[in-house]
PDB file of C-alpha atoms and ligand atoms in Angstrom:
ATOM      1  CA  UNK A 973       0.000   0.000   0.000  1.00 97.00           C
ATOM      2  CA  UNK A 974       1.499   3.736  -0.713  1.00 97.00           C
ATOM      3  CA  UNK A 975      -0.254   6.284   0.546  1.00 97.00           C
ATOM      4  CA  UNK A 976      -0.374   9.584  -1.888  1.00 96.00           C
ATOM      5  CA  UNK A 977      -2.193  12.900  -1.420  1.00 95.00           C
ATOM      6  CA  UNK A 978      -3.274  15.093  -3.636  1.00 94.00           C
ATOM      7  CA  UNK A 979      -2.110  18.979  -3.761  1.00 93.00           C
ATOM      8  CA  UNK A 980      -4.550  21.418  -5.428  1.00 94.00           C
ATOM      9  CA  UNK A 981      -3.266  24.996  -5.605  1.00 95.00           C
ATOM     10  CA  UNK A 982      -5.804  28.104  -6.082  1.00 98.00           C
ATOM     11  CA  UNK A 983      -5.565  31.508  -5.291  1.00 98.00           C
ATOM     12  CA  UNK A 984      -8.263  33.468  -2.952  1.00 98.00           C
ATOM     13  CA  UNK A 985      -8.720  37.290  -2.863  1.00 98.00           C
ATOM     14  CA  UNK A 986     -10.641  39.368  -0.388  1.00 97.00           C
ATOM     15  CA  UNK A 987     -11.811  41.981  -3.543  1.00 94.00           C
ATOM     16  CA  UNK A 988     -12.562  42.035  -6.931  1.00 95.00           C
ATOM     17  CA  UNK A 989     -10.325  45.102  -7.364  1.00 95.00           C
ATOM     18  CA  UNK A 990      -7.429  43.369  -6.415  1.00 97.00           C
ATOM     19  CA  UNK A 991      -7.646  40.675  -9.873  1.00 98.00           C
ATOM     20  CA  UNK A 992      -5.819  41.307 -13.073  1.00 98.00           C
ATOM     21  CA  UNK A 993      -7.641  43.526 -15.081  1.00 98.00           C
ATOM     22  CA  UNK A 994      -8.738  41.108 -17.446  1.00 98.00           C
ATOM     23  CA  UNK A 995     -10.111  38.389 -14.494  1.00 98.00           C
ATOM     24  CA  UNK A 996     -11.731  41.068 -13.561  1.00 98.00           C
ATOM     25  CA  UNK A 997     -13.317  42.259 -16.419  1.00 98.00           C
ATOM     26  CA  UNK A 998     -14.488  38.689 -17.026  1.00 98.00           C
ATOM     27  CA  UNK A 999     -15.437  38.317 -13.124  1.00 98.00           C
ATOM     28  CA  UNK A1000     -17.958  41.787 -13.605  1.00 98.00           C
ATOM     29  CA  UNK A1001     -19.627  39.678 -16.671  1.00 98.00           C
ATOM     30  CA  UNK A1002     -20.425  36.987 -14.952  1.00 98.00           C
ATOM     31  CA  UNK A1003     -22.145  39.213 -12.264  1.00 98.00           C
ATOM     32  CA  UNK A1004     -23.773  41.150 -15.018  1.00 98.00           C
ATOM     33  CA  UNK A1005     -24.664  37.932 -16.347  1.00 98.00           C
ATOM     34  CA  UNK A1006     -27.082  36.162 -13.456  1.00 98.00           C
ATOM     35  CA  UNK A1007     -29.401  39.696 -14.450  1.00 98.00           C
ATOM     36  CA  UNK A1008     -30.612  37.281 -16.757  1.00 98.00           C
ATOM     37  CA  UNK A1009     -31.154  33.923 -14.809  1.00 98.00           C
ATOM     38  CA  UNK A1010     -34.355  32.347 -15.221  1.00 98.00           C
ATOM     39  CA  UNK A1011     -35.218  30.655 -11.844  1.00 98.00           C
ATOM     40  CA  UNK A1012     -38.498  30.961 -10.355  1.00 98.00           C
ATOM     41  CA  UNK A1013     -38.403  27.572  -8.289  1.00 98.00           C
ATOM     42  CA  UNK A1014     -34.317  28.034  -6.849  1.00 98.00           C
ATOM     43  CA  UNK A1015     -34.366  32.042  -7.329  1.00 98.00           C
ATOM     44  CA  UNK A1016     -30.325  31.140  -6.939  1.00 98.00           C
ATOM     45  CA  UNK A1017     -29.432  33.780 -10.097  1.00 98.00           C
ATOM     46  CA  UNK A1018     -26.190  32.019 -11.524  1.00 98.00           C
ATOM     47  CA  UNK A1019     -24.181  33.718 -14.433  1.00 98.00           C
ATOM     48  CA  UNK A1020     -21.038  32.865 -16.034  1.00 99.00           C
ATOM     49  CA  UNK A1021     -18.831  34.694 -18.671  1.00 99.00           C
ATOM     50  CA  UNK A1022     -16.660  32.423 -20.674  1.00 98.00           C
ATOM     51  CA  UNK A1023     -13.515  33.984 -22.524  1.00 98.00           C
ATOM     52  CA  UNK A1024     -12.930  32.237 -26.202  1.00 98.00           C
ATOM     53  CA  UNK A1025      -9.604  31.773 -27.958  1.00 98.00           C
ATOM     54  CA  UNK A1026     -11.382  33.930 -30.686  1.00 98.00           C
ATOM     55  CA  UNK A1027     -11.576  37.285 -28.189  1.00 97.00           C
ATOM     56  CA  UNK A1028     -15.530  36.737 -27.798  1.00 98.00           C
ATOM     57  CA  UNK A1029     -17.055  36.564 -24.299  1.00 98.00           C
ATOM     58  CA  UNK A1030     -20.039  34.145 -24.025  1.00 98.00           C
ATOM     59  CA  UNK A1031     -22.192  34.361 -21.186  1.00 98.00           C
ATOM     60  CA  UNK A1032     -24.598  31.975 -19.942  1.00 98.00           C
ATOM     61  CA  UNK A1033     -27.062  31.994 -16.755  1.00 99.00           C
ATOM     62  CA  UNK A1034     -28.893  29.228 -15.139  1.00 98.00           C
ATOM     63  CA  UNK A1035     -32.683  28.028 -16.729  1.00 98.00           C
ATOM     64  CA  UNK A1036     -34.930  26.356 -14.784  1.00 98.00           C
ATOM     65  CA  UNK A1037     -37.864  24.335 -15.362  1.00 98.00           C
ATOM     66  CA  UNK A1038     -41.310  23.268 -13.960  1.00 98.00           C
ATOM     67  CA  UNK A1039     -40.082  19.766 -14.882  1.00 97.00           C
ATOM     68  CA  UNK A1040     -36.767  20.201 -12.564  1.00 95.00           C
ATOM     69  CA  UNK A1041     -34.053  18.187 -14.469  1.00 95.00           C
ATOM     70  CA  UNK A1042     -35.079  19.759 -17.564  1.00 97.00           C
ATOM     71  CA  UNK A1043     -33.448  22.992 -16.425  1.00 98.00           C
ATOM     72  CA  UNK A1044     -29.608  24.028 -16.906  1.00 98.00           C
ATOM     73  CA  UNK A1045     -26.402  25.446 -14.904  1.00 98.00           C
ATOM     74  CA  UNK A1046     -24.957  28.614 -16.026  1.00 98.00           C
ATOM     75  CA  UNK A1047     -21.501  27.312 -16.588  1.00 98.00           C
ATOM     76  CA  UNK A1048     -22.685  24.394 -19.032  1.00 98.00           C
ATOM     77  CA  UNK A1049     -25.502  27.018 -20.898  1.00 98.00           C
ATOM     78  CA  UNK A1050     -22.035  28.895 -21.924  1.00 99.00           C
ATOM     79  CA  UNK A1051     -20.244  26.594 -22.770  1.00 98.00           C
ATOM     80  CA  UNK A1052     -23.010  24.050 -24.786  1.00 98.00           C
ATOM     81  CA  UNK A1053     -23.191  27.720 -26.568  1.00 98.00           C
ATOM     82  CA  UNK A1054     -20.046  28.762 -27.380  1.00 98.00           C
ATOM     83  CA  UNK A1055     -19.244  25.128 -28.430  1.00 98.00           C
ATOM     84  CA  UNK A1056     -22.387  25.427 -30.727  1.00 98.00           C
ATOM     85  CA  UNK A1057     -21.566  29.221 -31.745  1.00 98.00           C
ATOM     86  CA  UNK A1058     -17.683  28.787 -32.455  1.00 98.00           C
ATOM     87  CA  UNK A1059     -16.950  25.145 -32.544  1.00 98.00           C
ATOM     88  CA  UNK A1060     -13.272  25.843 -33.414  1.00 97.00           C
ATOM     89  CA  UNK A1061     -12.257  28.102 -30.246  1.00 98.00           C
ATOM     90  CA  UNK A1062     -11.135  26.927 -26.852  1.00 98.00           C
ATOM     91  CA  UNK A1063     -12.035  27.559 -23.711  1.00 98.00           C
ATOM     92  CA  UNK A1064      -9.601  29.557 -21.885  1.00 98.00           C
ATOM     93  CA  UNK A1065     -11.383  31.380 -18.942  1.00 98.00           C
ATOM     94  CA  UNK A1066     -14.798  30.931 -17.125  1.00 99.00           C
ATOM     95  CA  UNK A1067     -16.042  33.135 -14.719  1.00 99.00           C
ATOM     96  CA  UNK A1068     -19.349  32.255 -12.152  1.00 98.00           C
ATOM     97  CA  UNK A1069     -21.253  34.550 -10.136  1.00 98.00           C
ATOM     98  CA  UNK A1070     -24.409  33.773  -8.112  1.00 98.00           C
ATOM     99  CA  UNK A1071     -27.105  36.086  -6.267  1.00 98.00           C
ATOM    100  CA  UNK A1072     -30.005  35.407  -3.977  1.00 98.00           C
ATOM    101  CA  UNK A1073     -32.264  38.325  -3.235  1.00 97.00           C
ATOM    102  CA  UNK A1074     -30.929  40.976  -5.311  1.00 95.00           C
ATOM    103  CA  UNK A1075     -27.344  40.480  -3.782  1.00 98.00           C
ATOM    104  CA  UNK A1076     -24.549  38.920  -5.023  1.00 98.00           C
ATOM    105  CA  UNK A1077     -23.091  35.736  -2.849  1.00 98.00           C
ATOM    106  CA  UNK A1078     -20.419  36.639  -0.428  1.00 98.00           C
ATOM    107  CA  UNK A1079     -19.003  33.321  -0.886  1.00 98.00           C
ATOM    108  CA  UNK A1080     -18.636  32.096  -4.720  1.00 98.00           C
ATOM    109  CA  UNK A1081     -20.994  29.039  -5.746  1.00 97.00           C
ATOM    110  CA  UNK A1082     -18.456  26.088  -6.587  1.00 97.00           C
ATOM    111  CA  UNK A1083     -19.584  24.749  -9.865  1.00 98.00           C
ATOM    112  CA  UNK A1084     -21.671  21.397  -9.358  1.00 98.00           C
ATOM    113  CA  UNK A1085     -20.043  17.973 -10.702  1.00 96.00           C
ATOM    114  CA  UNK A1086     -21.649  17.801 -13.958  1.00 97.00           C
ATOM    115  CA  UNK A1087     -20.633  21.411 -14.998  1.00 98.00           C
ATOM    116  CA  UNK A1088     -16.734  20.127 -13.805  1.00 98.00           C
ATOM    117  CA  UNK A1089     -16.674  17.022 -16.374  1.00 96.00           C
ATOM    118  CA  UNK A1090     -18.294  19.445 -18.955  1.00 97.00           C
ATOM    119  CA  UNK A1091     -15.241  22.125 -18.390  1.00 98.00           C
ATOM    120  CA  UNK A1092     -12.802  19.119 -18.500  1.00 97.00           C
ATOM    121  CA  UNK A1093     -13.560  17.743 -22.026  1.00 96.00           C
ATOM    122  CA  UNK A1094     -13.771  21.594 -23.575  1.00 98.00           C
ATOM    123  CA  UNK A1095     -10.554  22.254 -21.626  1.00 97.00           C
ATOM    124  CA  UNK A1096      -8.900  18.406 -23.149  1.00 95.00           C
ATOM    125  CA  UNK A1097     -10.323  19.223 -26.352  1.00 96.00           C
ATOM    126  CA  UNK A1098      -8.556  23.004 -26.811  1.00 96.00           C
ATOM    127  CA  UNK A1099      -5.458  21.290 -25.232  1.00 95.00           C
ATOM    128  CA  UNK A1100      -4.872  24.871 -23.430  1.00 97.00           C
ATOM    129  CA  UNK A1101      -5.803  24.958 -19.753  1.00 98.00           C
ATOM    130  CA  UNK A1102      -9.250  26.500 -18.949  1.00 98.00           C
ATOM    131  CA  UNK A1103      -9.049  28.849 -15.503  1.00 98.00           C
ATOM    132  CA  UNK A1104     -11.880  28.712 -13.586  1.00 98.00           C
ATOM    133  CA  UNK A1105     -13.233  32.258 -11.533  1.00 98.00           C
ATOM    134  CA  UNK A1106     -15.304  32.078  -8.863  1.00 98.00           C
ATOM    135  CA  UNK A1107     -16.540  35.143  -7.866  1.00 98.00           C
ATOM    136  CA  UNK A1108     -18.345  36.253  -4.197  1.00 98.00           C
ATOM    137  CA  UNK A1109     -18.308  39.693  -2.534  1.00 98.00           C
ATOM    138  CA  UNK A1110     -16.391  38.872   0.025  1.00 98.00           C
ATOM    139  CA  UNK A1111     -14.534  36.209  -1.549  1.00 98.00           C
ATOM    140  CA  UNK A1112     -12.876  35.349  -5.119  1.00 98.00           C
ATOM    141  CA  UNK A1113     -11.457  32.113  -6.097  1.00 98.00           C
ATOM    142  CA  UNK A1114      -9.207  31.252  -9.082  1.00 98.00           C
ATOM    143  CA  UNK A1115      -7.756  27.988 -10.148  1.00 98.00           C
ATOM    144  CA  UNK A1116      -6.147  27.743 -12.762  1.00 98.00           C
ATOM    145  CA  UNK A1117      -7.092  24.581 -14.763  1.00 97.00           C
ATOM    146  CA  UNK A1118     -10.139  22.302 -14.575  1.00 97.00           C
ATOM    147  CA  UNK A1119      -7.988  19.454 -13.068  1.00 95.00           C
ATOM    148  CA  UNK A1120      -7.929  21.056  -9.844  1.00 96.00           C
ATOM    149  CA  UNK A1121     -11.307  21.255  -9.262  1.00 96.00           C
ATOM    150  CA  UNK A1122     -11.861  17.910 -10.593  1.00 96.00           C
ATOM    151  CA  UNK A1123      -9.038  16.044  -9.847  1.00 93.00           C
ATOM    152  CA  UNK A1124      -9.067  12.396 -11.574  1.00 91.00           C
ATOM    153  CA  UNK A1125     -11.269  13.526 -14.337  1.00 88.00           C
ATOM    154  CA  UNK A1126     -12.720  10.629 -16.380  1.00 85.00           C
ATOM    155  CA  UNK A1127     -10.503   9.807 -19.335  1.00 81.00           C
ATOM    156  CA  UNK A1128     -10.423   5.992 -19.574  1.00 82.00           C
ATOM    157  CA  UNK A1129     -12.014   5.889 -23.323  1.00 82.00           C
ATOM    158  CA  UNK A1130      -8.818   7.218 -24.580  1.00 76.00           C
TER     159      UNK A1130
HETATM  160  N1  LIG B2687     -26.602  26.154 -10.505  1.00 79.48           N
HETATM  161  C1  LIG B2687     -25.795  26.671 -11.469  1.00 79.48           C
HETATM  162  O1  LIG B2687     -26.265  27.333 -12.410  1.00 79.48           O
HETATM  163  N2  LIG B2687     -24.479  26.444 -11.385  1.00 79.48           N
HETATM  164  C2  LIG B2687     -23.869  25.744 -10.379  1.00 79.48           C
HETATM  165  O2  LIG B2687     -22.670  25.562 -10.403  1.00 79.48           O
HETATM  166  C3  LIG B2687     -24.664  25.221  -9.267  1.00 79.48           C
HETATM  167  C4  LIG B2687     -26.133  25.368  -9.390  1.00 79.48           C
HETATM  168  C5  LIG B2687     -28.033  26.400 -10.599  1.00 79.48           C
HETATM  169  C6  LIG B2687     -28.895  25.196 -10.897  1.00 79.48           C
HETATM  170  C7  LIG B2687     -30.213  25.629 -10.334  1.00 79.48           C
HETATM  171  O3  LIG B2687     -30.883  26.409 -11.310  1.00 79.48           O
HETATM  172  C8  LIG B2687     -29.854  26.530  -9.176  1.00 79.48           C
HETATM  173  O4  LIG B2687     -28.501  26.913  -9.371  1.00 79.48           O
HETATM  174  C9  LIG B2687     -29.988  25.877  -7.811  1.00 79.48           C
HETATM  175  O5  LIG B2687     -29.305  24.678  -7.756  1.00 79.48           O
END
C-alpha cells in the first residue's frame, strides 16, 4: 500500500479590485450575467462569462424548469453555446457569479459535478488549460485549470 495525497493549488482574494484587469473584467460579466437567470423555483441567479480563444465573451445563466431536471447550470448554458456558436475556439477562462435576493453571494458558488466534467472535455479538447473564476463579494477564487477542481477527471475511453 502507498499512501499519496493530492495537492490542489488556487488563489483566494478578499476583492474584486485586487484581480488582473482582465479576471476582472471577465469576473464583472459573470455578475452582469445572473441579471438574466431564469429561476423561479431556486431564485439562486447564476451567471457565467466564458472567454474564447477567438476574443468573444459568451455568457450563460442558469434556466430552470417546472419539470426540474429539464433545467440548466450557467456554466454548461455557456459553454453548450459557445461550443455550438464557435466550434473551433477553446475555452480559456470561465467566470461564475451567483445572487439570492438581489445580492450577489459573499461566498462564490463552486460549480456542481456535472458542470466540472463538462469544463474538462472543452478544456482536453482546446489542449490549453481552462481557468476557472469564482466570484463572491467577500470572496474570489481562481484555479487555474479544470484538473484542480476535478481532480481524476474521467478519461479511460482514450
Ligand atoms: N446552478 C448553477 O447554475 N451552477 C452551479 O454551479 C450550481 C447550481 C443552478 C442550478 C439551479 O438552477 C440553481 O442553481 C440551484 O441549484
Amino acid at each position: 500500500m502507498v499512501l499519496k495525497e493530492l495537492n490542489i493549488r488556487f488563489r483566494e482574494y478578499e476583492n474584486i479590485s485586487e484581480l488582473a484587469e482582465e479576471d476582472r473584467l471577465l469576473a464583472e460579466e459573470a455578475v452582469k450575467a445572473t441579471a438574466n437567470s431564469y429561476s423561479p423555483y431556486s431564485r439562486f441567479h447564476v451567471g457565467a462569462a466564458l472567454k474564447l480563444s477567438n476574443g468573444k465573451i459568451v455568457h450563460g445563466s442558469n434556466q430552470e424548469n417546472i419539470a426540474y431536471p429539464s433545467g440548466l447550470c450557467a456554466e454548461r448554458t455557456a459553454m453548450f453555446y459557445a461550443s455550438a456558436e464557435y466550434p473551433d475556439a477553446g475555452m480559456e477562462a470561465i467566470a461564475i457569479a451567483a445572487s439570492k435576493n438581489g445580492q450577489i453571494c459573499e461566498m462564490p458558488a463552486t460549480p456542481c459535478g456535472a458542470c466540472r466534467q463538462v469544463m474538462a472535455e472543452y478544456q482536453d479538447k482546446s489542449g490549453r488549460q481552462m481557468k476557472i473564476i469564482l466570484v463572491g463579494s467577500k470572496k474570489i477564487m481562481i484555479f487555474d485549470k479544470v484538473d484542480d477542481m476535478l481532480p481524476f477527471i474521467f478519461d479511460s475511453l482514450k
